[in-house]
């Protein structure tokens, strides 16, 4: 009886391990995503971005990217520098944004989940984001978004 239970536990652990991602040092990524949210009822905030990443150490990604963001009436280009830490299919991280229209810059704190798209290294990226402008008197904006990312 105990031997059957042990086999079930071992098989379950192997199945769980096969579902989680292991991001090894040297892995590269390419991805993009976007979010749209209502700020005041009459202005929408849009954020679209693309980035490349490199895993300097296991599960720790350093990223650079370009983005287009702001209200639908006033969009600006920006650059992004940041990183993510991966825990299986989940991750958390932060980026700094700067550029034209970002006199003081901005910080983004993000947590997300990667869902596999078939058999391969492409994933649907679902995330929550907190955008905090570093300008005086600016308020933070909470949003949800999605994108695609591939690892190679």
PDB file of C-alpha atoms in Angstrom:
ATOM      1  CA  UNK A   1       0.000   0.000   0.000  1.00  0.00           C
ATOM      2  CA  UNK A   2       2.747   2.471   0.986  1.00  0.00           C
ATOM      3  CA  UNK A   3       4.765   1.628  -2.130  1.00  0.00           C
ATOM      4  CA  UNK A   4       1.824   2.556  -4.418  1.00  0.00           C
ATOM      5  CA  UNK A   5       1.401   5.882  -2.641  1.00  0.00           C
ATOM      6  CA  UNK A   6       5.115   6.617  -2.994  1.00  0.00           C
ATOM      7  CA  UNK A   7       4.953   5.896  -6.752  1.00  0.00           C
ATOM      8  CA  UNK A   8       2.000   8.300  -7.112  1.00  0.00           C
ATOM      9  CA  UNK A   9       3.891  11.025  -5.261  1.00  0.00           C
ATOM     10  CA  UNK A  10       7.033  10.547  -7.398  1.00  0.00           C
ATOM     11  CA  UNK A  11       5.035  10.560 -10.657  1.00  0.00           C
ATOM     12  CA  UNK A  12       3.179  13.709  -9.540  1.00  0.00           C
ATOM     13  CA  UNK A  13       6.455  15.462  -8.717  1.00  0.00           C
ATOM     14  CA  UNK A  14       7.927  14.572 -12.127  1.00  0.00           C
ATOM     15  CA  UNK A  15       4.812  15.897 -13.866  1.00  0.00           C
ATOM     16  CA  UNK A  16       4.920  19.122 -11.853  1.00  0.00           C
ATOM     17  CA  UNK A  17       8.631  19.587 -12.589  1.00  0.00           C
ATOM     18  CA  UNK A  18       8.024  19.141 -16.316  1.00  0.00           C
ATOM     19  CA  UNK A  19       5.450  21.954 -16.268  1.00  0.00           C
ATOM     20  CA  UNK A  20       7.763  24.532 -14.727  1.00  0.00           C
ATOM     21  CA  UNK A  21      10.294  26.496 -16.726  1.00  0.00           C
ATOM     22  CA  UNK A  22      13.982  26.373 -15.976  1.00  0.00           C
ATOM     23  CA  UNK A  23      15.701  29.470 -17.334  1.00  0.00           C
ATOM     24  CA  UNK A  24      19.409  28.735 -17.538  1.00  0.00           C
ATOM     25  CA  UNK A  25      22.226  31.268 -17.777  1.00  0.00           C
ATOM     26  CA  UNK A  26      22.901  32.155 -21.420  1.00  0.00           C
ATOM     27  CA  UNK A  27      19.256  31.875 -22.522  1.00  0.00           C
ATOM     28  CA  UNK A  28      17.979  34.810 -24.601  1.00  0.00           C
ATOM     29  CA  UNK A  29      14.449  36.146 -24.985  1.00  0.00           C
ATOM     30  CA  UNK A  30      12.469  38.303 -27.383  1.00  0.00           C
ATOM     31  CA  UNK A  31       8.995  39.526 -26.599  1.00  0.00           C
ATOM     32  CA  UNK A  32       6.434  42.249 -26.626  1.00  0.00           C
ATOM     33  CA  UNK A  33       3.159  43.160 -25.077  1.00  0.00           C
ATOM     34  CA  UNK A  34       0.688  45.842 -24.299  1.00  0.00           C
ATOM     35  CA  UNK A  35      -1.944  47.118 -21.952  1.00  0.00           C
ATOM     36  CA  UNK A  36      -4.828  49.554 -22.200  1.00  0.00           C
ATOM     37  CA  UNK A  37      -6.656  51.120 -19.280  1.00  0.00           C
ATOM     38  CA  UNK A  38      -9.087  53.925 -18.502  1.00  0.00           C
ATOM     39  CA  UNK A  39      -7.488  56.761 -16.512  1.00  0.00           C
ATOM     40  CA  UNK A  40     -10.204  59.364 -16.109  1.00  0.00           C
ATOM     41  CA  UNK A  41     -13.215  58.185 -18.053  1.00  0.00           C
ATOM     42  CA  UNK A  42     -12.314  60.235 -21.138  1.00  0.00           C
ATOM     43  CA  UNK A  43      -8.584  59.432 -21.581  1.00  0.00           C
ATOM     44  CA  UNK A  44      -7.167  55.968 -22.145  1.00  0.00           C
ATOM     45  CA  UNK A  45      -3.594  55.021 -21.316  1.00  0.00           C
ATOM     46  CA  UNK A  46      -1.907  52.736 -23.840  1.00  0.00           C
ATOM     47  CA  UNK A  47       1.418  50.956 -23.410  1.00  0.00           C
ATOM     48  CA  UNK A  48       3.001  48.874 -26.185  1.00  0.00           C
ATOM     49  CA  UNK A  49       6.535  47.526 -25.849  1.00  0.00           C
ATOM     50  CA  UNK A  50       9.114  45.181 -27.330  1.00  0.00           C
ATOM     51  CA  UNK A  51      12.204  43.903 -25.553  1.00  0.00           C
ATOM     52  CA  UNK A  52      15.142  41.543 -25.685  1.00  0.00           C
ATOM     53  CA  UNK A  53      16.602  39.800 -22.673  1.00  0.00           C
ATOM     54  CA  UNK A  54      19.574  37.779 -21.567  1.00  0.00           C
ATOM     55  CA  UNK A  55      19.773  35.447 -18.565  1.00  0.00           C
ATOM     56  CA  UNK A  56      23.028  36.467 -16.886  1.00  0.00           C
ATOM     57  CA  UNK A  57      22.523  33.804 -14.203  1.00  0.00           C
ATOM     58  CA  UNK A  58      19.933  31.048 -13.818  1.00  0.00           C
ATOM     59  CA  UNK A  59      16.385  32.496 -13.614  1.00  0.00           C
ATOM     60  CA  UNK A  60      17.619  36.155 -13.631  1.00  0.00           C
ATOM     61  CA  UNK A  61      16.958  38.094 -16.853  1.00  0.00           C
ATOM     62  CA  UNK A  62      18.375  41.509 -17.808  1.00  0.00           C
ATOM     63  CA  UNK A  63      16.265  43.340 -20.421  1.00  0.00           C
ATOM     64  CA  UNK A  64      16.401  46.331 -22.761  1.00  0.00           C
ATOM     65  CA  UNK A  65      13.523  47.492 -24.891  1.00  0.00           C
ATOM     66  CA  UNK A  66      11.571  50.185 -26.656  1.00  0.00           C
ATOM     67  CA  UNK A  67       8.057  51.277 -25.908  1.00  0.00           C
ATOM     68  CA  UNK A  68       5.278  53.565 -26.998  1.00  0.00           C
ATOM     69  CA  UNK A  69       3.114  54.860 -24.203  1.00  0.00           C
ATOM     70  CA  UNK A  70       0.917  57.594 -22.817  1.00  0.00           C
ATOM     71  CA  UNK A  71      -2.646  58.676 -23.278  1.00  0.00           C
ATOM     72  CA  UNK A  72      -4.297  58.030 -26.614  1.00  0.00           C
ATOM     73  CA  UNK A  73      -4.038  61.806 -27.282  1.00  0.00           C
ATOM     74  CA  UNK A  74      -0.316  62.100 -26.451  1.00  0.00           C
ATOM     75  CA  UNK A  75       1.891  59.082 -27.246  1.00  0.00           C
ATOM     76  CA  UNK A  76       5.672  59.124 -26.704  1.00  0.00           C
ATOM     77  CA  UNK A  77       8.539  56.758 -27.519  1.00  0.00           C
ATOM     78  CA  UNK A  78      10.655  55.512 -24.627  1.00  0.00           C
ATOM     79  CA  UNK A  79      13.489  53.157 -23.812  1.00  0.00           C
ATOM     80  CA  UNK A  80      13.373  50.562 -21.034  1.00  0.00           C
ATOM     81  CA  UNK A  81      16.021  48.950 -18.852  1.00  0.00           C
ATOM     82  CA  UNK A  82      15.166  46.305 -16.289  1.00  0.00           C
ATOM     83  CA  UNK A  83      15.109  42.754 -15.162  1.00  0.00           C
ATOM     84  CA  UNK A  84      12.928  39.816 -14.164  1.00  0.00           C
ATOM     85  CA  UNK A  85      13.338  36.917 -11.781  1.00  0.00           C
ATOM     86  CA  UNK A  86      11.624  33.680 -12.869  1.00  0.00           C
ATOM     87  CA  UNK A  87      10.132  31.101 -10.509  1.00  0.00           C
ATOM     88  CA  UNK A  88       8.917  28.368 -12.842  1.00  0.00           C
ATOM     89  CA  UNK A  89       6.157  29.840 -15.012  1.00  0.00           C
ATOM     90  CA  UNK A  90       5.799  32.946 -12.829  1.00  0.00           C
ATOM     91  CA  UNK A  91       8.038  36.002 -12.720  1.00  0.00           C
ATOM     92  CA  UNK A  92       8.441  39.352 -11.041  1.00  0.00           C
ATOM     93  CA  UNK A  93      10.535  42.315 -12.034  1.00  0.00           C
ATOM     94  CA  UNK A  94      11.038  46.015 -12.500  1.00  0.00           C
ATOM     95  CA  UNK A  95      11.965  48.361 -15.362  1.00  0.00           C
ATOM     96  CA  UNK A  96      13.013  51.980 -15.666  1.00  0.00           C
ATOM     97  CA  UNK A  97      11.570  53.975 -18.593  1.00  0.00           C
ATOM     98  CA  UNK A  98      12.989  57.183 -19.974  1.00  0.00           C
ATOM     99  CA  UNK A  99      13.087  59.165 -23.194  1.00  0.00           C
ATOM    100  CA  UNK A 100      11.145  61.838 -25.033  1.00  0.00           C
ATOM    101  CA  UNK A 101       8.303  63.040 -22.804  1.00  0.00           C
ATOM    102  CA  UNK A 102       9.760  61.276 -19.749  1.00  0.00           C
ATOM    103  CA  UNK A 103      11.621  64.187 -18.143  1.00  0.00           C
ATOM    104  CA  UNK A 104      11.779  62.431 -14.774  1.00  0.00           C
ATOM    105  CA  UNK A 105      11.481  58.832 -15.958  1.00  0.00           C
ATOM    106  CA  UNK A 106       9.189  56.140 -14.617  1.00  0.00           C
ATOM    107  CA  UNK A 107       9.374  52.840 -12.770  1.00  0.00           C
ATOM    108  CA  UNK A 108       7.272  49.795 -13.575  1.00  0.00           C
ATOM    109  CA  UNK A 109       6.828  46.857 -11.204  1.00  0.00           C
ATOM    110  CA  UNK A 110       5.435  43.760 -12.881  1.00  0.00           C
ATOM    111  CA  UNK A 111       4.374  40.250 -11.958  1.00  0.00           C
ATOM    112  CA  UNK A 112       3.288  37.732 -14.539  1.00  0.00           C
ATOM    113  CA  UNK A 113       2.589  34.209 -15.627  1.00  0.00           C
ATOM    114  CA  UNK A 114       3.768  32.442 -18.814  1.00  0.00           C
ATOM    115  CA  UNK A 115       1.398  29.991 -20.532  1.00  0.00           C
ATOM    116  CA  UNK A 116       2.870  27.669 -23.162  1.00  0.00           C
ATOM    117  CA  UNK A 117       1.689  28.064 -26.758  1.00  0.00           C
ATOM    118  CA  UNK A 118       1.997  24.532 -28.112  1.00  0.00           C
ATOM    119  CA  UNK A 119       5.216  22.571 -28.049  1.00  0.00           C
ATOM    120  CA  UNK A 120       8.117  24.963 -28.078  1.00  0.00           C
ATOM    121  CA  UNK A 121       9.596  27.960 -26.426  1.00  0.00           C
ATOM    122  CA  UNK A 122       6.877  30.542 -27.200  1.00  0.00           C
ATOM    123  CA  UNK A 123       4.602  31.648 -24.367  1.00  0.00           C
ATOM    124  CA  UNK A 124       1.578  33.841 -23.777  1.00  0.00           C
ATOM    125  CA  UNK A 125       2.632  36.394 -21.152  1.00  0.00           C
ATOM    126  CA  UNK A 126      -0.165  37.516 -18.787  1.00  0.00           C
ATOM    127  CA  UNK A 127       0.837  40.216 -16.300  1.00  0.00           C
ATOM    128  CA  UNK A 128      -0.151  42.882 -13.819  1.00  0.00           C
ATOM    129  CA  UNK A 129       1.812  46.130 -13.833  1.00  0.00           C
ATOM    130  CA  UNK A 130       2.179  49.138 -11.523  1.00  0.00           C
ATOM    131  CA  UNK A 131       3.477  52.210 -13.410  1.00  0.00           C
ATOM    132  CA  UNK A 132       4.895  54.972 -11.251  1.00  0.00           C
ATOM    133  CA  UNK A 133       6.006  58.223 -12.881  1.00  0.00           C
ATOM    134  CA  UNK A 134       8.874  59.886 -11.044  1.00  0.00           C
ATOM    135  CA  UNK A 135       7.486  63.383 -11.805  1.00  0.00           C
ATOM    136  CA  UNK A 136       6.339  65.504  -8.855  1.00  0.00           C
ATOM    137  CA  UNK A 137       2.706  64.913  -7.961  1.00  0.00           C
ATOM    138  CA  UNK A 138       2.185  62.043 -10.405  1.00  0.00           C
ATOM    139  CA  UNK A 139      -0.039  59.148  -9.367  1.00  0.00           C
ATOM    140  CA  UNK A 140       0.654  55.471 -10.010  1.00  0.00           C
ATOM    141  CA  UNK A 141      -1.361  53.509 -12.539  1.00  0.00           C
ATOM    142  CA  UNK A 142      -2.273  49.842 -12.078  1.00  0.00           C
ATOM    143  CA  UNK A 143      -2.938  47.801 -15.229  1.00  0.00           C
ATOM    144  CA  UNK A 144      -3.140  44.293 -16.629  1.00  0.00           C
ATOM    145  CA  UNK A 145      -1.717  43.296 -19.982  1.00  0.00           C
ATOM    146  CA  UNK A 146      -0.660  40.463 -22.215  1.00  0.00           C
ATOM    147  CA  UNK A 147       1.965  39.681 -24.803  1.00  0.00           C
ATOM    148  CA  UNK A 148       4.085  37.004 -26.413  1.00  0.00           C
ATOM    149  CA  UNK A 149       7.618  35.968 -25.464  1.00  0.00           C
ATOM    150  CA  UNK A 150       9.988  33.412 -26.915  1.00  0.00           C
ATOM    151  CA  UNK A 151      13.157  31.961 -25.393  1.00  0.00           C
ATOM    152  CA  UNK A 152      16.114  30.671 -27.371  1.00  0.00           C
TER     153      UNK A 152
END
